[in-house]
């Protein structure tokens, strides 16, 4: 949403997800708080942190903003590696099992259901949000900051809010992933993870909520399908992504929109 | 209504606006003219808080509004348009106009996420108002087209309509007919004269002399950041300083 609707680029969201995950894990493992409550505290901490960084960082635009978020990401990554006692350093740390109000999550099916429910709920909320006057403000910031400003919109305020929202979502996903895999390591907060998130959004289609999901599915499945190529896996992977970017610059989601338009045109 | 009190703006060693003072009367169409580089747009940018004023003060109805930013001024009743079009091309025509009503809209995130009834009703009400504004320039039929598909002339009008959505008391139009053909220019002039001027005080920065002379109630001429002359259109046309410095001979239509 931060990228697709408000037109900002962040290379730090992998790190935010990782840090959020760590906070939740540390709270639940070391302080024996319930997992749900740990995630809740983690979300609040990360939201406050995001709000504080957003003020100076969002004065930057375009490539400079990307570089700054990248910088924050690298700092978080180094911090997680260096703080051995708290985070287990580069070895990572193991995570207790996840439970909600005493109900334990033990097999994958339970996780699928939980994630599916959360995903559908989040999509529903964000689709509503994007359709609302609030969403229009975000789109207007992408269209023309000057125009938004001239009708009374405090542009930097809204950029901060969206940044905080996106970090909150990253924190929730990072925490859940840590509880799901039962393990967390600084790799979750690495630069390549952030890049992966950006590629998902761009690949799927900027400015479309479904776009990011399509991108995520492809980016997760593609490496699995390509394992049979062994050594050439990364090469083919890169080639496919370049191919998609050249021929579908608006992302894969735009294909569906085009098809819909054509079908509608035929009806007429 | 608007009082500019000896404002100065310096860029490096150059005084873009130099100790300039004038007043805009309520209900007037007040034009500011001057040769290229005279400091007109700088002046607009100072009034709307885009540039910091080096010296001097600006008053709106007796309240000091010097250096208040553009978005906050909208809540004080001042809105502006831009010399170089600022339209959100990724939005539809209607959405661009709706943006003008932004300051009246409830944008609570929680309520928006859950599609609260109050938000939907609010949106519907403002949509009707936006469509009404669009009908004034005959655009209600293409309300759902993307703004990027429309001609420059239409977008120039759209920008003025969007500004009207904020219900301003004072509107600053920075070259609303720059780059338009004579027919479009006449349409914009008509829009300003009949629709905008009815309710709103206008500060008009413009190069098109014919239009300025036709619709202005009062004119301030600036040159090299200083006030050269002021008066009604008739007085300005006959002012020798103005003719020498700016209009030249034979330009006045």
Short mmCIF file of C-alpha atoms in Angstrom, two decimals:
data_model
loop_
_atom_site.label_atom_id
_atom_site.label_comp_id
_atom_site.label_asym_id
_atom_site.label_seq_id
_atom_site.Cartn_x
_atom_site.Cartn_y
_atom_site.Cartn_z
CA UNK A 1 0.00 0.00 0.00
CA UNK A 2 2.86 2.31 0.91
CA UNK A 3 4.35 1.69 -2.54
CA UNK A 4 1.35 1.08 -4.72
CA UNK A 5 -0.99 3.76 -3.49
CA UNK A 6 1.10 6.51 -2.01
CA UNK A 7 3.93 5.95 -4.52
CA UNK A 8 6.75 5.54 -2.03
CA UNK A 9 9.51 2.94 -2.17
CA UNK A 10 10.83 1.17 0.90
CA UNK A 11 13.70 -1.28 0.94
CA UNK A 12 13.43 -1.73 4.69
CA UNK A 13 10.24 -3.68 5.15
CA UNK A 14 11.97 -7.06 5.32
CA UNK A 15 13.94 -5.70 8.26
CA UNK A 16 10.80 -4.29 9.90
CA UNK A 17 9.11 -7.66 9.59
CA UNK A 18 12.21 -9.34 11.04
CA UNK A 19 12.55 -6.93 13.95
CA UNK A 20 8.83 -7.18 14.69
CA UNK A 21 9.16 -10.95 14.68
CA UNK A 22 12.12 -10.81 17.05
CA UNK A 23 10.33 -8.55 19.51
CA UNK A 24 7.35 -10.89 19.61
CA UNK A 25 9.55 -13.98 19.97
CA UNK A 26 11.73 -12.48 22.70
CA UNK A 27 8.69 -11.38 24.67
CA UNK A 28 7.06 -14.77 24.50
CA UNK A 29 10.21 -16.89 25.01
CA UNK A 30 12.16 -14.85 27.55
CA UNK A 31 9.33 -13.16 29.40
CA UNK A 32 6.74 -15.90 29.00
CA UNK A 33 4.01 -13.64 27.71
CA UNK A 34 1.31 -15.31 25.64
CA UNK A 35 2.14 -15.28 21.90
CA UNK A 36 -0.86 -13.19 20.99
CA UNK A 37 -0.04 -10.57 23.62
CA UNK A 38 3.62 -10.59 22.48
CA UNK A 39 2.58 -9.85 18.91
CA UNK A 40 0.29 -7.11 20.18
CA UNK A 41 3.13 -5.45 22.11
CA UNK A 42 5.45 -5.93 19.16
CA UNK A 43 2.98 -4.23 16.84
CA UNK A 44 2.64 -1.25 19.16
CA UNK A 45 6.40 -0.93 19.63
CA UNK A 46 7.02 -1.15 15.91
CA UNK A 47 4.26 1.36 15.15
CA UNK A 48 5.81 3.88 17.53
CA UNK A 49 9.26 3.18 16.09
CA UNK A 50 7.94 3.57 12.52
CA UNK A 51 6.25 6.84 13.43
CA UNK A 52 9.48 8.23 14.87
CA UNK A 53 11.60 7.23 11.88
CA UNK A 54 8.95 8.34 9.42
CA UNK A 55 9.28 12.01 10.34
CA UNK A 56 12.84 12.56 9.08
CA UNK A 57 12.90 9.76 6.51
CA UNK A 58 9.75 10.65 4.60
CA UNK A 59 11.07 14.08 3.76
CA UNK A 60 13.11 12.21 1.18
CA UNK A 61 11.73 11.17 -2.17
CA UNK A 62 12.22 8.45 -4.74
CA UNK A 63 15.68 6.88 -4.79
CA UNK A 64 16.77 8.80 -1.71
CA UNK A 65 13.87 7.42 0.30
CA UNK A 66 14.69 3.92 -0.94
CA UNK A 67 18.31 4.39 0.15
CA UNK A 68 17.29 5.69 3.58
CA UNK A 69 14.92 2.81 4.26
CA UNK A 70 17.63 0.46 3.04
CA UNK A 71 19.95 2.07 5.59
CA UNK A 72 17.46 1.57 8.42
CA UNK A 73 17.03 -2.03 7.30
CA UNK A 74 20.76 -2.69 7.36
CA UNK A 75 21.05 -1.13 10.83
CA UNK A 76 18.29 -3.41 12.13
CA UNK A 77 19.94 -6.39 10.50
CA UNK A 78 23.33 -5.61 12.06
CA UNK A 79 21.72 -5.00 15.44
CA UNK A 80 20.00 -8.40 15.35
CA UNK A 81 23.28 -10.09 14.41
CA UNK A 82 25.32 -8.31 17.04
CA UNK A 83 23.11 -8.57 20.11
CA UNK A 84 24.01 -12.19 20.88
CA UNK A 85 22.51 -12.32 24.33
CA UNK A 86 19.14 -10.99 23.31
CA UNK A 87 18.74 -12.45 19.84
CA UNK A 88 21.09 -15.39 19.67
CA UNK A 89 23.16 -13.59 17.04
CA UNK A 90 23.49 -15.11 13.60
CA UNK A 91 22.39 -18.53 14.90
CA UNK A 92 18.93 -17.17 15.53
CA UNK A 93 16.68 -18.50 18.24
CA UNK A 94 14.01 -21.11 18.55
CA UNK A 95 10.43 -20.14 19.22
CA UNK A 96 7.82 -21.66 21.50
CA UNK A 97 4.71 -23.04 19.89
CA UNK A 98 1.93 -20.67 19.05
CA UNK A 99 -1.39 -20.60 20.83
CA UNK A 100 -4.42 -18.37 20.98
CA UNK A 101 -6.21 -18.33 24.36
CA UNK A 102 -4.76 -21.70 25.22
CA UNK A 103 -5.60 -23.27 21.84
CA UNK A 104 -2.33 -24.73 20.52
CA UNK A 105 -1.29 -24.57 16.89
CA UNK A 106 0.49 -27.80 16.15
CA UNK A 107 -0.07 -28.90 12.56
CA UNK A 108 0.10 -27.06 9.27
CA UNK A 109 -3.61 -27.18 8.56
CA UNK A 110 -4.34 -25.00 11.58
CA UNK A 111 -1.80 -22.51 10.33
CA UNK A 112 -3.26 -22.48 6.84
CA UNK A 113 -6.66 -21.68 8.25
CA UNK A 114 -5.36 -18.95 10.54
CA UNK A 115 -3.34 -17.31 7.75
CA UNK A 116 -6.14 -17.63 5.23
CA UNK A 117 -8.60 -16.00 7.61
CA UNK A 118 -6.16 -13.20 8.40
CA UNK A 119 -5.35 -12.71 4.73
CA UNK A 120 -8.96 -12.48 3.64
CA UNK A 121 -9.72 -10.14 6.52
CA UNK A 122 -6.77 -7.90 5.69
CA UNK A 123 -7.64 -7.82 1.98
CA UNK A 124 -11.22 -6.93 2.82
CA UNK A 125 -10.16 -4.12 5.16
CA UNK A 126 -7.61 -2.69 2.77
CA UNK A 127 -9.93 -2.84 -0.21
CA UNK A 128 -12.40 -0.81 1.83
CA UNK A 129 -9.69 1.57 2.95
CA UNK A 130 -8.44 2.17 -0.57
CA UNK A 131 -11.98 2.85 -1.77
CA UNK A 132 -12.58 5.44 0.94
CA UNK A 133 -11.73 9.16 1.04
CA UNK A 134 -8.62 8.12 2.94
CA UNK A 135 -7.55 5.98 -0.01
CA UNK A 136 -8.23 8.82 -2.39
CA UNK A 137 -5.88 11.03 -0.39
CA UNK A 138 -3.13 8.42 -0.79
CA UNK A 139 -3.69 8.18 -4.53
CA UNK A 140 -3.66 11.95 -4.84
CA UNK A 141 -0.27 12.03 -3.12
CA UNK A 142 1.01 9.70 -5.80
CA UNK A 143 -0.65 11.78 -8.52
CA UNK A 144 0.54 15.19 -7.40
CA UNK A 145 1.74 16.18 -3.96
CA UNK A 146 1.28 19.84 -4.86
CA UNK A 147 -2.34 19.26 -5.81
CA UNK A 148 -2.99 17.32 -2.60
CA UNK A 149 -1.36 20.10 -0.61
CA UNK A 150 -3.42 22.78 -2.36
CA UNK A 151 -6.73 21.29 -1.20
CA UNK A 152 -5.63 21.15 2.42
CA UNK A 153 -4.01 17.74 2.68
CA UNK A 154 -1.06 17.52 5.02
CA UNK A 155 1.02 15.28 2.77
CA UNK A 156 3.76 14.33 5.23
CA UNK A 157 1.17 13.42 7.87
CA UNK A 158 -0.50 10.92 5.54
CA UNK A 159 2.81 9.49 4.40
CA UNK A 160 3.63 8.84 8.06
CA UNK A 161 0.30 7.13 8.67
CA UNK A 162 0.68 4.83 5.67
CA UNK A 163 4.24 4.05 6.64
CA UNK A 164 3.10 3.08 10.13
CA UNK A 165 0.28 0.92 8.73
CA UNK A 166 2.65 -0.88 6.40
CA UNK A 167 5.15 -1.50 9.21
CA UNK A 168 2.36 -2.86 11.39
CA UNK A 169 1.39 -5.35 8.68
CA UNK A 170 5.05 -6.30 8.22
CA UNK A 171 5.35 -6.85 11.98
CA UNK A 172 2.30 -9.10 12.11
CA UNK A 173 3.49 -11.18 9.18
CA UNK A 174 7.04 -11.36 10.52
CA UNK A 175 5.82 -12.46 13.97
CA UNK A 176 3.45 -15.08 12.61
CA UNK A 177 6.13 -16.46 10.32
CA UNK A 178 8.51 -16.80 13.28
CA UNK A 179 5.90 -18.67 15.32
CA UNK A 180 4.99 -20.83 12.34
CA UNK A 181 8.54 -21.93 11.51
CA UNK A 182 9.42 -22.25 15.19
CA UNK A 183 12.66 -20.47 14.51
CA UNK A 184 13.89 -16.96 13.77
CA UNK A 185 17.24 -15.79 12.45
CA UNK A 186 18.61 -12.49 11.17
CA UNK A 187 18.03 -13.80 7.63
CA UNK A 188 14.39 -12.83 8.10
CA UNK A 189 15.48 -9.23 8.49
CA UNK A 190 18.05 -9.28 5.69
CA UNK A 191 18.26 -6.95 2.74
CA UNK A 192 17.38 -9.68 0.27
CA UNK A 193 14.13 -10.28 2.10
CA UNK A 194 13.22 -6.60 1.70
CA UNK A 195 14.03 -6.76 -2.00
CA UNK A 196 11.85 -9.84 -2.30
CA UNK A 197 8.91 -7.89 -0.85
CA UNK A 198 9.41 -5.06 -3.34
CA UNK A 199 9.64 -7.53 -6.24
CA UNK A 200 6.40 -9.16 -5.10
CA UNK A 201 4.56 -5.86 -5.20
CA UNK A 202 6.01 -4.71 -8.51
CA UNK A 203 5.64 -8.11 -10.15
CA UNK A 204 2.04 -8.50 -9.11
CA UNK A 205 1.06 -4.98 -10.00
CA UNK A 206 1.49 -1.65 -8.23
CA UNK A 207 -1.60 0.00 -6.85
CA UNK A 208 -3.63 -3.20 -6.67
CA UNK A 209 -4.17 -5.13 -3.48
CA UNK A 210 -4.51 -8.41 -5.35
CA UNK A 211 -1.32 -7.58 -7.22
CA UNK A 212 0.85 -8.03 -4.16
CA UNK A 213 -0.77 -11.39 -3.44
CA UNK A 214 -0.28 -12.68 -6.99
CA UNK A 215 3.32 -11.52 -6.77
CA UNK A 216 3.80 -13.30 -3.46
CA UNK A 217 2.38 -16.56 -4.82
CA UNK A 218 4.59 -16.47 -7.90
CA UNK A 219 7.71 -15.57 -5.99
CA UNK A 220 7.14 -18.41 -3.56
CA UNK A 221 6.24 -21.07 -6.13
CA UNK A 222 8.72 -20.13 -8.83
CA UNK A 223 11.92 -21.17 -7.00
CA UNK A 224 10.27 -24.51 -6.13
CA UNK A 225 9.36 -25.21 -9.75
CA UNK A 226 12.83 -24.30 -10.89
CA UNK A 227 14.73 -26.61 -8.55
CA UNK A 228 14.94 -29.21 -11.33
CA UNK A 229 17.19 -26.83 -13.27
CA UNK A 230 19.62 -26.98 -10.38
CA UNK A 231 22.58 -24.71 -11.15
CA UNK A 232 20.63 -22.58 -13.56
CA UNK A 233 17.81 -21.92 -11.11
CA UNK A 234 18.75 -18.35 -10.22
CA UNK A 235 19.48 -17.51 -13.83
CA UNK A 236 16.08 -18.65 -15.09
CA UNK A 237 14.38 -17.07 -12.11
CA UNK A 238 15.96 -13.71 -12.95
CA UNK A 239 15.12 -14.07 -16.64
CA UNK A 240 11.43 -14.72 -15.91
CA UNK A 241 11.22 -11.66 -13.70
CA UNK A 242 12.90 -9.45 -16.29
CA UNK A 243 10.57 -10.86 -18.94
CA UNK A 244 7.47 -10.06 -16.87
CA UNK A 245 8.72 -6.55 -16.13
CA UNK A 246 9.37 -5.78 -19.81
CA UNK A 247 6.12 -7.13 -21.21
CA UNK A 248 3.83 -6.38 -18.28
CA UNK A 249 5.19 -3.21 -16.71
CA UNK A 250 1.97 -2.75 -14.75
CA UNK A 251 2.29 -6.21 -13.27
CA UNK A 252 0.43 -9.44 -13.67
CA UNK A 253 -2.74 -8.11 -12.10
CA UNK A 254 -3.09 -5.73 -15.04
CA UNK A 255 -3.55 -8.76 -17.31
CA UNK A 256 -6.80 -9.60 -15.55
CA UNK A 257 -7.98 -6.03 -15.83
CA UNK A 258 -7.26 -6.00 -19.56
CA UNK A 259 -9.14 -9.27 -19.98
CA UNK A 260 -12.08 -7.90 -18.04
CA UNK A 261 -12.15 -4.80 -20.20
CA UNK A 262 -12.08 -6.86 -23.38
CA UNK A 263 -14.90 -9.07 -22.18
CA UNK A 264 -16.99 -6.06 -21.27
CA UNK A 265 -16.29 -4.49 -24.66
CA UNK A 266 -17.48 -7.65 -26.38
CA UNK A 267 -20.71 -7.60 -24.45
CA UNK A 268 -21.48 -4.18 -25.79
CA UNK B 1 -9.68 41.39 2.69
CA UNK B 2 -6.13 40.45 1.82
CA UNK B 3 -3.45 42.90 2.87
CA UNK B 4 0.10 42.53 1.63
CA UNK B 5 2.36 44.61 3.84
CA UNK B 6 5.81 45.42 2.37
CA UNK B 7 6.82 41.81 1.69
CA UNK B 8 10.29 40.97 0.40
CA UNK B 9 11.70 37.73 -0.96
CA UNK B 10 15.32 37.33 -1.89
CA UNK B 11 16.89 34.51 -3.92
CA UNK B 12 20.64 34.81 -3.49
CA UNK B 13 21.42 38.42 -4.39
CA UNK B 14 18.25 38.99 -6.39
CA UNK B 15 15.18 40.50 -4.83
CA UNK B 16 12.37 38.64 -6.58
CA UNK B 17 9.79 40.63 -4.63
CA UNK B 18 10.95 43.89 -3.14
CA UNK B 19 9.01 45.73 -0.44
CA UNK B 20 5.67 45.16 -2.13
CA UNK B 21 2.38 46.30 -0.59
CA UNK B 22 -1.18 46.24 -1.80
CA UNK B 23 -4.69 45.37 -0.70
CA UNK B 24 -7.30 43.13 -2.25
CA UNK B 25 -10.91 44.16 -1.67
CA UNK B 26 -13.57 41.61 -0.87
CA UNK B 27 -15.54 40.50 -3.91
CA UNK B 28 -13.02 41.91 -6.39
CA UNK B 29 -11.26 40.21 -9.24
CA UNK B 30 -7.83 41.61 -8.52
CA UNK B 31 -5.26 41.00 -11.24
CA UNK B 32 -1.52 41.06 -10.81
CA UNK B 33 0.35 41.60 -14.04
CA UNK B 34 3.94 42.27 -15.00
CA UNK B 35 6.59 41.12 -17.46
CA UNK B 36 8.14 37.67 -17.22
CA UNK B 37 10.23 37.38 -14.09
CA UNK B 38 8.54 40.31 -12.41
CA UNK B 39 7.87 38.21 -9.30
CA UNK B 40 4.21 37.34 -9.80
CA UNK B 41 4.44 33.63 -9.13
CA UNK B 42 6.91 34.28 -6.31
CA UNK B 43 4.28 36.52 -4.77
CA UNK B 44 1.62 33.79 -5.03
CA UNK B 45 4.04 31.29 -3.51
CA UNK B 46 4.68 33.66 -0.61
CA UNK B 47 1.00 34.26 0.05
CA UNK B 48 0.37 30.50 0.06
CA UNK B 49 3.33 29.72 2.30
CA UNK B 50 5.33 27.77 -0.28
CA UNK B 51 8.17 30.28 0.10
CA UNK B 52 9.10 31.83 3.43
CA UNK B 53 8.61 35.58 3.48
CA UNK B 54 11.93 37.32 4.24
CA UNK B 55 10.37 40.58 5.44
CA UNK B 56 6.87 41.90 5.75
CA UNK B 57 3.49 40.51 6.72
CA UNK B 58 0.37 39.20 5.03
CA UNK B 59 -3.07 39.64 6.59
CA UNK B 60 -6.34 37.94 5.79
CA UNK B 61 -9.30 39.80 7.27
CA UNK B 62 -6.98 41.28 9.88
CA UNK B 63 -5.41 37.95 10.90
CA UNK B 64 -1.71 37.44 10.30
CA UNK B 65 -1.26 34.55 7.83
CA UNK B 66 2.41 35.11 7.00
CA UNK B 67 4.27 31.84 6.42
CA UNK B 68 1.28 29.59 7.11
CA UNK B 69 1.56 26.52 4.86
CA UNK B 70 -0.72 25.89 1.89
CA UNK B 71 -2.67 23.02 3.44
CA UNK B 72 -3.44 24.98 6.62
CA UNK B 73 -4.46 28.05 4.60
CA UNK B 74 -7.18 25.97 2.96
CA UNK B 75 -8.81 25.80 6.40
CA UNK B 76 -8.51 29.61 6.64
CA UNK B 77 -10.33 29.98 3.33
CA UNK B 78 -7.51 30.47 0.84
CA UNK B 79 -7.04 28.10 -2.08
CA UNK B 80 -4.83 28.29 -5.16
CA UNK B 81 -4.34 26.85 -8.62
CA UNK B 82 -1.05 26.36 -10.41
CA UNK B 83 0.67 27.86 -13.42
CA UNK B 84 1.87 24.39 -14.41
CA UNK B 85 -1.17 22.19 -14.10
CA UNK B 86 -1.34 20.09 -10.92
CA UNK B 87 -4.00 17.46 -11.50
CA UNK B 88 -3.85 13.90 -10.22
CA UNK B 89 -3.77 12.08 -13.53
CA UNK B 90 -4.14 8.70 -11.84
CA UNK B 91 -7.61 9.70 -10.60
CA UNK B 92 -10.85 10.20 -12.47
CA UNK B 93 -12.35 13.61 -13.17
CA UNK B 94 -14.86 13.13 -10.37
CA UNK B 95 -12.23 11.95 -7.90
CA UNK B 96 -10.16 15.04 -8.64
CA UNK B 97 -13.11 17.27 -7.81
CA UNK B 98 -13.93 15.18 -4.72
CA UNK B 99 -10.41 15.87 -3.56
CA UNK B 100 -11.46 19.50 -3.29
CA UNK B 101 -13.98 18.50 -0.62
CA UNK B 102 -11.30 16.67 1.31
CA UNK B 103 -11.31 19.06 4.25
CA UNK B 104 -14.96 18.24 4.95
CA UNK B 105 -14.53 14.49 4.83
CA UNK B 106 -14.23 11.95 7.60
CA UNK B 107 -11.07 9.95 6.95
CA UNK B 108 -10.98 7.82 10.09
CA UNK B 109 -8.96 4.72 9.22
CA UNK B 110 -10.92 2.32 11.40
CA UNK B 111 -14.25 3.48 10.03
CA UNK B 112 -12.92 3.32 6.46
CA UNK B 113 -11.61 -0.22 6.94
CA UNK B 114 -15.01 -1.44 8.04
CA UNK B 115 -16.96 0.54 5.46
CA UNK B 116 -18.89 2.47 8.11
CA UNK B 117 -22.27 3.76 7.04
CA UNK B 118 -21.41 7.32 8.01
CA UNK B 119 -18.43 7.29 5.64
CA UNK B 120 -20.47 5.94 2.72
CA UNK B 121 -23.20 8.53 3.27
CA UNK B 122 -20.63 11.28 3.58
CA UNK B 123 -19.04 10.19 0.31
CA UNK B 124 -22.39 10.07 -1.45
CA UNK B 125 -23.29 13.57 -0.31
CA UNK B 126 -20.01 15.01 -1.52
CA UNK B 127 -20.29 13.12 -4.79
CA UNK B 128 -23.52 14.96 -5.49
CA UNK B 129 -21.90 18.28 -4.72
CA UNK B 130 -18.90 17.39 -6.90
CA UNK B 131 -21.16 16.41 -9.78
CA UNK B 132 -22.96 19.72 -9.41
CA UNK B 133 -19.65 21.57 -9.68
CA UNK B 134 -18.73 19.50 -12.75
CA UNK B 135 -22.05 20.33 -14.38
CA UNK B 136 -21.05 23.99 -14.24
CA UNK B 137 -18.34 23.28 -16.79
CA UNK B 138 -20.33 20.62 -18.62
CA UNK B 139 -18.12 17.74 -17.54
CA UNK B 140 -20.61 15.64 -15.57
CA UNK B 141 -20.88 13.21 -18.50
CA UNK B 142 -17.19 12.32 -18.41
CA UNK B 143 -16.97 12.30 -14.62
CA UNK B 144 -15.64 8.75 -14.53
CA UNK B 145 -12.92 9.16 -17.15
CA UNK B 146 -9.30 9.16 -16.06
CA UNK B 147 -7.94 12.70 -15.94
CA UNK B 148 -4.90 11.68 -18.00
CA UNK B 149 -7.12 11.23 -21.08
CA UNK B 150 -8.37 14.80 -21.11
CA UNK B 151 -7.11 17.87 -22.91
CA UNK B 152 -5.03 20.54 -21.23
CA UNK B 153 -7.82 23.08 -21.55
CA UNK B 154 -10.33 20.91 -19.74
CA UNK B 155 -7.86 20.11 -16.98
CA UNK B 156 -7.18 23.82 -16.44
CA UNK B 157 -10.90 24.30 -15.79
CA UNK B 158 -11.00 21.17 -13.65
CA UNK B 159 -8.30 22.63 -11.43
CA UNK B 160 -10.39 25.74 -10.77
CA UNK B 161 -13.47 23.62 -10.04
CA UNK B 162 -11.47 21.48 -7.63
CA UNK B 163 -10.35 24.59 -5.77
CA UNK B 164 -14.00 25.67 -5.47
CA UNK B 165 -14.70 22.44 -3.56
CA UNK B 166 -12.76 23.80 -0.60
CA UNK B 167 -15.33 26.66 -0.39
CA UNK B 168 -12.63 29.32 -0.31
CA UNK B 169 -13.20 32.96 0.45
CA UNK B 170 -10.15 33.90 -1.57
CA UNK B 171 -8.81 32.01 -4.54
CA UNK B 172 -5.45 32.61 -6.18
CA UNK B 173 -5.37 31.73 -9.87
CA UNK B 174 -1.83 31.47 -11.21
CA UNK B 175 -2.06 31.90 -14.99
CA UNK B 176 -5.30 29.99 -15.52
CA UNK B 177 -5.27 30.46 -19.30
CA UNK B 178 -1.54 29.96 -20.01
CA UNK B 179 -1.18 27.76 -23.08
CA UNK B 180 -4.87 27.76 -23.99
CA UNK B 181 -6.34 28.66 -27.38
CA UNK B 182 -8.67 31.68 -27.72
CA UNK B 183 -11.82 29.60 -27.43
CA UNK B 184 -10.65 27.84 -24.27
CA UNK B 185 -9.43 31.15 -22.88
CA UNK B 186 -12.89 32.64 -23.37
CA UNK B 187 -14.43 29.66 -21.58
CA UNK B 188 -12.11 30.00 -18.60
CA UNK B 189 -12.71 33.76 -18.47
CA UNK B 190 -16.42 33.06 -18.47
CA UNK B 191 -16.01 30.48 -15.70
CA UNK B 192 -14.05 32.94 -13.58
CA UNK B 193 -16.42 35.82 -14.20
CA UNK B 194 -19.74 34.06 -13.82
CA UNK B 195 -19.13 31.20 -11.41
CA UNK B 196 -16.10 31.89 -9.29
CA UNK B 197 -16.47 35.63 -8.84
CA UNK B 198 -20.03 35.20 -7.62
CA UNK B 199 -18.95 33.84 -4.28
CA UNK B 200 -15.22 34.24 -4.04
CA UNK B 201 -12.65 37.01 -4.06
CA UNK B 202 -10.07 36.36 -6.78
CA UNK B 203 -6.41 37.17 -7.12
CA UNK B 204 -5.54 36.56 -10.74
CA UNK B 205 -1.99 36.34 -12.05
CA UNK B 206 -2.11 36.36 -15.81
CA UNK B 207 -0.31 37.27 -19.02
CA UNK B 208 -3.33 37.40 -21.28
CA UNK B 209 -3.96 41.16 -21.38
CA UNK B 210 -7.25 40.91 -23.18
CA UNK B 211 -8.71 38.70 -20.50
CA UNK B 212 -7.22 40.71 -17.63
CA UNK B 213 -8.66 43.95 -19.00
CA UNK B 214 -12.05 42.34 -19.55
CA UNK B 215 -12.69 40.75 -16.22
CA UNK B 216 -10.60 42.61 -13.63
CA UNK B 217 -12.05 45.03 -11.12
CA UNK B 218 -8.63 46.22 -10.08
CA UNK B 219 -5.07 45.70 -11.31
CA UNK B 220 -1.66 45.84 -9.65
CA UNK B 221 1.29 46.04 -12.02
CA UNK B 222 4.65 44.85 -10.77
CA UNK B 223 8.06 45.02 -12.39
CA UNK B 224 11.36 43.74 -10.95
CA UNK B 225 9.50 42.82 -7.77
CA UNK B 226 8.26 46.38 -7.17
CA UNK B 227 4.88 47.92 -7.62
CA UNK B 228 4.77 49.96 -10.80
CA UNK B 229 1.16 51.03 -10.84
CA UNK B 230 -2.31 50.17 -9.65
CA UNK B 231 -5.81 51.06 -10.64
CA UNK B 232 -8.84 50.07 -12.64
CA UNK B 233 -8.28 48.54 -16.09
CA UNK B 234 -8.93 51.91 -17.77
CA UNK B 235 -6.38 53.64 -15.56
CA UNK B 236 -3.78 50.96 -16.21
CA UNK B 237 -4.25 51.04 -19.99
CA UNK B 238 -3.60 54.78 -19.95
CA UNK B 239 -0.75 54.73 -17.45
CA UNK B 240 2.44 55.92 -19.18
CA UNK B 241 4.81 54.00 -16.87
CA UNK B 242 2.99 50.78 -17.53
CA UNK B 243 2.97 51.29 -21.27
CA UNK B 244 6.68 52.01 -21.27
CA UNK B 245 7.73 49.19 -18.96
CA UNK B 246 5.50 46.40 -20.00
CA UNK B 247 2.77 46.73 -22.49
CA UNK B 248 4.81 48.39 -25.21
CA UNK B 249 2.91 50.03 -28.02
CA UNK B 250 0.11 48.32 -29.82
CA UNK B 251 -0.13 45.34 -27.49
CA UNK B 252 -3.18 46.52 -25.61
CA UNK B 253 -6.22 45.25 -27.37
#
